[in-house]
Amino acid sequence: VGGLGSDCYVLASEFIGPSWQSRTGNAQAAIFAVGGTLLAPVALCMPGWRSLALVSALPAAAYVPVFLLGVAESPRWLLAQGRADEAARVLLRVGVVNGATAQGTPPPKLATSGGGGGGGGAGAPTSGRDEAAGELRCGAVGRLCSTAALRRRTGVMVLCWFAASFSYYGLSLNAGNLEGLGP
């Protein structure tokens, strides 16, 4: 249940476009904050921690069937796996739902980044995909430090993540020691 919100946001951001990504990210954060705020009054109504855990998991558990049955596979992931035809079908289905394309239009040809230009032979894309997958496994983290700009961005993101996590968990776990909350 804990990773469902992040997964939903990442998948949704593929389809909503850059102009709405900040709004949806803020909405997700707001929903998290509202849920955390409502947790205290709900906890007062619950007889024990087990019932509180069950009640607080029910809203997220309701999304699991929707997520599993209603959300298509990520087109970016499909392309990374060399499954361009499936990625094109997903994008076509999204276009039909959004009214951006007519139903029945043949899926467009999508090129994969590791396949050497999206050739037509059965053997060529597979070998390119295998090489790209090996390169991705070995050097994806290393690429974060490949240029000065990426090193700076990675460092700033790690620092921000650490500061936010330290503040959030530090305040949450130390709330009982704050002045004025004692007996």
Tab-separated table of C-alpha atoms in Angstrom:
chain	number	residue	atom	x	y	z
A	1	VAL	CA	0.000	0.000	0.000
A	2	GLY	CA	2.878	2.371	0.794
A	3	GLY	CA	4.262	2.614	-2.730
A	4	LEU	CA	0.936	2.842	-4.502
A	5	GLY	CA	0.834	6.651	-4.455
A	6	SER	CA	4.290	7.010	-5.971
A	7	ASP	CA	3.592	4.356	-8.594
A	8	CYS	CA	0.344	6.013	-9.597
A	9	TYR	CA	1.978	9.420	-9.884
A	10	VAL	CA	4.863	8.131	-12.002
A	11	LEU	CA	2.538	6.264	-14.366
A	12	ALA	CA	0.112	9.174	-14.586
A	13	SER	CA	2.900	11.642	-15.330
A	14	GLU	CA	3.706	9.736	-18.510
A	15	PHE	CA	0.268	10.491	-19.877
A	16	ILE	CA	-0.628	13.904	-18.489
A	17	GLY	CA	2.215	15.930	-19.944
A	18	PRO	CA	4.619	18.430	-18.425
A	19	SER	CA	2.100	21.251	-18.018
A	20	TRP	CA	0.040	19.241	-15.493
A	21	GLN	CA	2.807	17.302	-13.728
A	22	SER	CA	3.466	19.911	-11.051
A	23	ARG	CA	-0.255	20.230	-10.324
A	24	THR	CA	-0.725	16.487	-9.968
A	25	GLY	CA	2.420	16.187	-7.847
A	26	ASN	CA	1.134	18.897	-5.523
A	27	ALA	CA	-2.304	17.265	-5.417
A	28	GLN	CA	-0.706	13.972	-4.430
A	29	ALA	CA	1.270	15.696	-1.677
A	30	ALA	CA	-1.899	17.469	-0.501
A	31	ILE	CA	-3.782	14.178	-0.343
A	32	PHE	CA	-0.949	12.685	1.715
A	33	ALA	CA	-1.039	15.688	4.076
A	34	VAL	CA	-4.833	15.513	4.434
A	35	GLY	CA	-4.608	11.792	5.157
A	36	GLY	CA	-1.982	12.392	7.820
A	37	THR	CA	-4.119	15.133	9.362
A	38	LEU	CA	-7.216	12.944	9.424
A	39	LEU	CA	-5.321	10.074	11.007
A	40	ALA	CA	-5.471	11.571	14.513
A	41	PRO	CA	-9.285	11.921	14.679
A	42	VAL	CA	-9.726	8.478	13.136
A	43	ALA	CA	-7.301	7.028	15.712
A	44	LEU	CA	-9.434	8.462	18.512
A	45	CYS	CA	-12.419	6.473	17.216
A	46	MET	CA	-10.558	3.173	16.896
A	47	PRO	CA	-10.310	0.732	19.819
A	48	GLY	CA	-6.794	-0.456	18.977
A	49	TRP	CA	-3.897	-0.170	16.592
A	50	ARG	CA	-4.925	-3.207	14.522
A	51	SER	CA	-8.312	-1.725	13.676
A	52	LEU	CA	-6.642	1.625	12.940
A	53	ALA	CA	-4.218	-0.081	10.559
A	54	LEU	CA	-7.093	-1.843	8.824
A	55	VAL	CA	-9.238	1.284	8.490
A	56	SER	CA	-6.336	3.413	7.269
A	57	ALA	CA	-5.393	0.796	4.645
A	58	LEU	CA	-8.910	0.462	3.214
A	59	PRO	CA	-8.860	3.595	0.999
A	60	ALA	CA	-5.565	2.575	-0.590
A	61	ALA	CA	-6.680	-1.052	-0.879
A	62	ALA	CA	-9.688	0.139	-2.875
A	63	TYR	CA	-7.276	1.467	-5.520
A	64	VAL	CA	-5.420	-1.820	-5.958
A	65	PRO	CA	-8.010	-3.433	-8.285
A	66	VAL	CA	-8.353	-0.182	-10.218
A	67	PHE	CA	-4.582	0.065	-10.507
A	68	LEU	CA	-4.132	-3.560	-11.576
A	69	LEU	CA	-7.092	-3.746	-13.965
A	70	GLY	CA	-7.447	-0.206	-15.248
A	71	VAL	CA	-3.918	1.110	-15.655
A	72	ALA	CA	-2.029	0.168	-18.778
A	73	GLU	CA	1.615	-0.811	-18.725
A	74	SER	CA	4.053	2.065	-18.997
A	75	PRO	CA	4.866	2.826	-22.642
A	76	ARG	CA	8.370	3.908	-21.626
A	77	TRP	CA	8.949	0.604	-19.872
A	78	LEU	CA	7.596	-1.295	-22.859
A	79	LEU	CA	9.963	0.609	-25.154
A	80	ALA	CA	12.878	-0.088	-22.828
A	81	GLN	CA	12.028	-3.784	-23.067
A	82	GLY	CA	11.964	-3.600	-26.875
A	83	ARG	CA	8.181	-4.042	-27.065
A	84	ALA	CA	7.478	-1.061	-29.321
A	85	ASP	CA	4.275	-2.512	-30.825
A	86	GLU	CA	2.700	-2.910	-27.371
A	87	ALA	CA	3.802	0.614	-26.420
A	88	ALA	CA	2.196	1.963	-29.580
A	89	ARG	CA	-1.055	0.140	-28.774
A	90	VAL	CA	-1.099	1.627	-25.273
A	91	LEU	CA	-0.532	5.125	-26.649
A	92	LEU	CA	-3.223	4.591	-29.269
A	93	ARG	CA	-5.683	3.485	-26.572
A	94	VAL	CA	-4.841	6.588	-24.518
A	95	GLY	CA	-5.377	8.732	-27.597
A	96	VAL	CA	-8.775	7.136	-28.225
A	97	VAL	CA	-9.847	7.786	-24.626
A	98	ASN	CA	-8.653	11.391	-24.867
A	99	GLY	CA	-10.302	11.907	-28.260
A	100	ALA	CA	-6.948	12.671	-29.876
A	101	THR	CA	-7.095	9.979	-32.560
A	102	ALA	CA	-9.661	7.885	-34.353
A	103	GLN	CA	-10.192	4.329	-33.165
A	104	GLY	CA	-8.867	1.717	-35.553
A	105	THR	CA	-5.887	3.747	-36.721
A	106	PRO	CA	-2.878	1.454	-37.028
A	107	PRO	CA	-0.338	2.030	-34.256
A	108	PRO	CA	2.573	4.246	-35.223
A	109	LYS	CA	6.065	2.797	-35.456
A	110	LEU	CA	8.063	3.653	-32.370
A	111	ALA	CA	11.843	3.521	-32.314
A	112	THR	CA	13.648	2.115	-29.316
A	113	SER	CA	16.779	3.871	-28.136
A	114	GLY	CA	18.908	0.709	-28.091
A	115	GLY	CA	17.714	-1.017	-31.239
A	116	GLY	CA	19.723	0.818	-33.860
A	117	GLY	CA	16.954	2.781	-35.551
A	118	GLY	CA	14.023	0.381	-35.263
A	119	GLY	CA	14.970	-1.963	-38.092
A	120	GLY	CA	12.674	-4.642	-39.392
A	121	GLY	CA	14.617	-7.864	-38.822
A	122	ALA	CA	13.765	-10.122	-35.919
A	123	GLY	CA	17.375	-10.622	-34.855
A	124	ALA	CA	18.691	-7.058	-34.983
A	125	PRO	CA	16.404	-5.406	-32.403
A	126	THR	CA	16.838	-8.279	-29.977
A	127	SER	CA	20.642	-8.035	-29.949
A	128	GLY	CA	20.466	-4.240	-29.635
A	129	ARG	CA	17.968	-4.566	-26.823
A	130	ASP	CA	20.202	-7.048	-24.976
A	131	GLU	CA	23.223	-4.750	-25.327
A	132	ALA	CA	21.196	-1.741	-24.172
A	133	ALA	CA	19.853	-3.690	-21.191
A	134	GLY	CA	23.386	-4.727	-20.205
A	135	GLU	CA	24.578	-1.131	-20.511
A	136	LEU	CA	21.611	0.078	-18.446
A	137	ARG	CA	22.271	-2.424	-15.659
A	138	CYS	CA	25.973	-1.608	-15.454
A	139	GLY	CA	26.069	2.141	-15.937
A	140	ALA	CA	22.745	3.749	-15.009
A	141	VAL	CA	23.941	5.043	-11.632
A	142	GLY	CA	27.300	6.019	-13.068
A	143	ARG	CA	25.592	8.212	-15.650
A	144	LEU	CA	24.252	10.387	-12.816
A	145	CYS	CA	27.815	11.610	-12.330
A	146	SER	CA	28.880	11.710	-15.976
A	147	THR	CA	28.724	15.508	-16.363
A	148	ALA	CA	29.166	18.427	-13.996
A	149	ALA	CA	25.511	19.442	-14.377
A	150	LEU	CA	24.261	15.932	-13.562
A	151	ARG	CA	26.621	15.672	-10.576
A	152	ARG	CA	25.304	18.987	-9.251
A	153	ARG	CA	21.654	18.009	-9.775
A	154	THR	CA	22.163	14.587	-8.225
A	155	GLY	CA	23.896	16.123	-5.226
A	156	VAL	CA	21.164	18.715	-4.736
A	157	MET	CA	18.448	16.057	-5.012
A	158	VAL	CA	20.186	13.800	-2.481
A	159	LEU	CA	20.642	16.748	-0.111
A	160	CYS	CA	16.971	17.797	-0.471
A	161	TRP	CA	15.773	14.229	0.027
A	162	PHE	CA	17.934	13.835	3.117
A	163	ALA	CA	16.837	17.184	4.602
A	164	ALA	CA	13.141	16.532	3.970
A	165	SER	CA	13.297	12.978	5.345
A	166	PHE	CA	15.366	14.017	8.361
A	167	SER	CA	12.961	16.865	9.159
A	168	TYR	CA	9.813	14.835	8.625
A	169	TYR	CA	10.861	11.759	10.570
A	170	GLY	CA	12.750	13.767	13.180
A	171	LEU	CA	9.690	15.857	13.987
A	172	SER	CA	7.334	12.897	13.809
A	173	LEU	CA	9.382	10.625	16.054
A	174	ASN	CA	10.284	13.362	18.527
A	175	ALA	CA	6.801	14.892	18.817
A	176	GLY	CA	6.298	13.370	22.271
A	177	ASN	CA	9.298	15.287	23.624
A	178	LEU	CA	8.091	18.711	22.478
A	179	GLU	CA	7.368	21.167	25.267
A	180	GLY	CA	3.737	21.464	26.276
A	181	LEU	CA	2.736	17.963	25.192
A	182	GLY	CA	3.633	16.261	28.458
A	183	PRO	CA	1.235	15.209	31.238
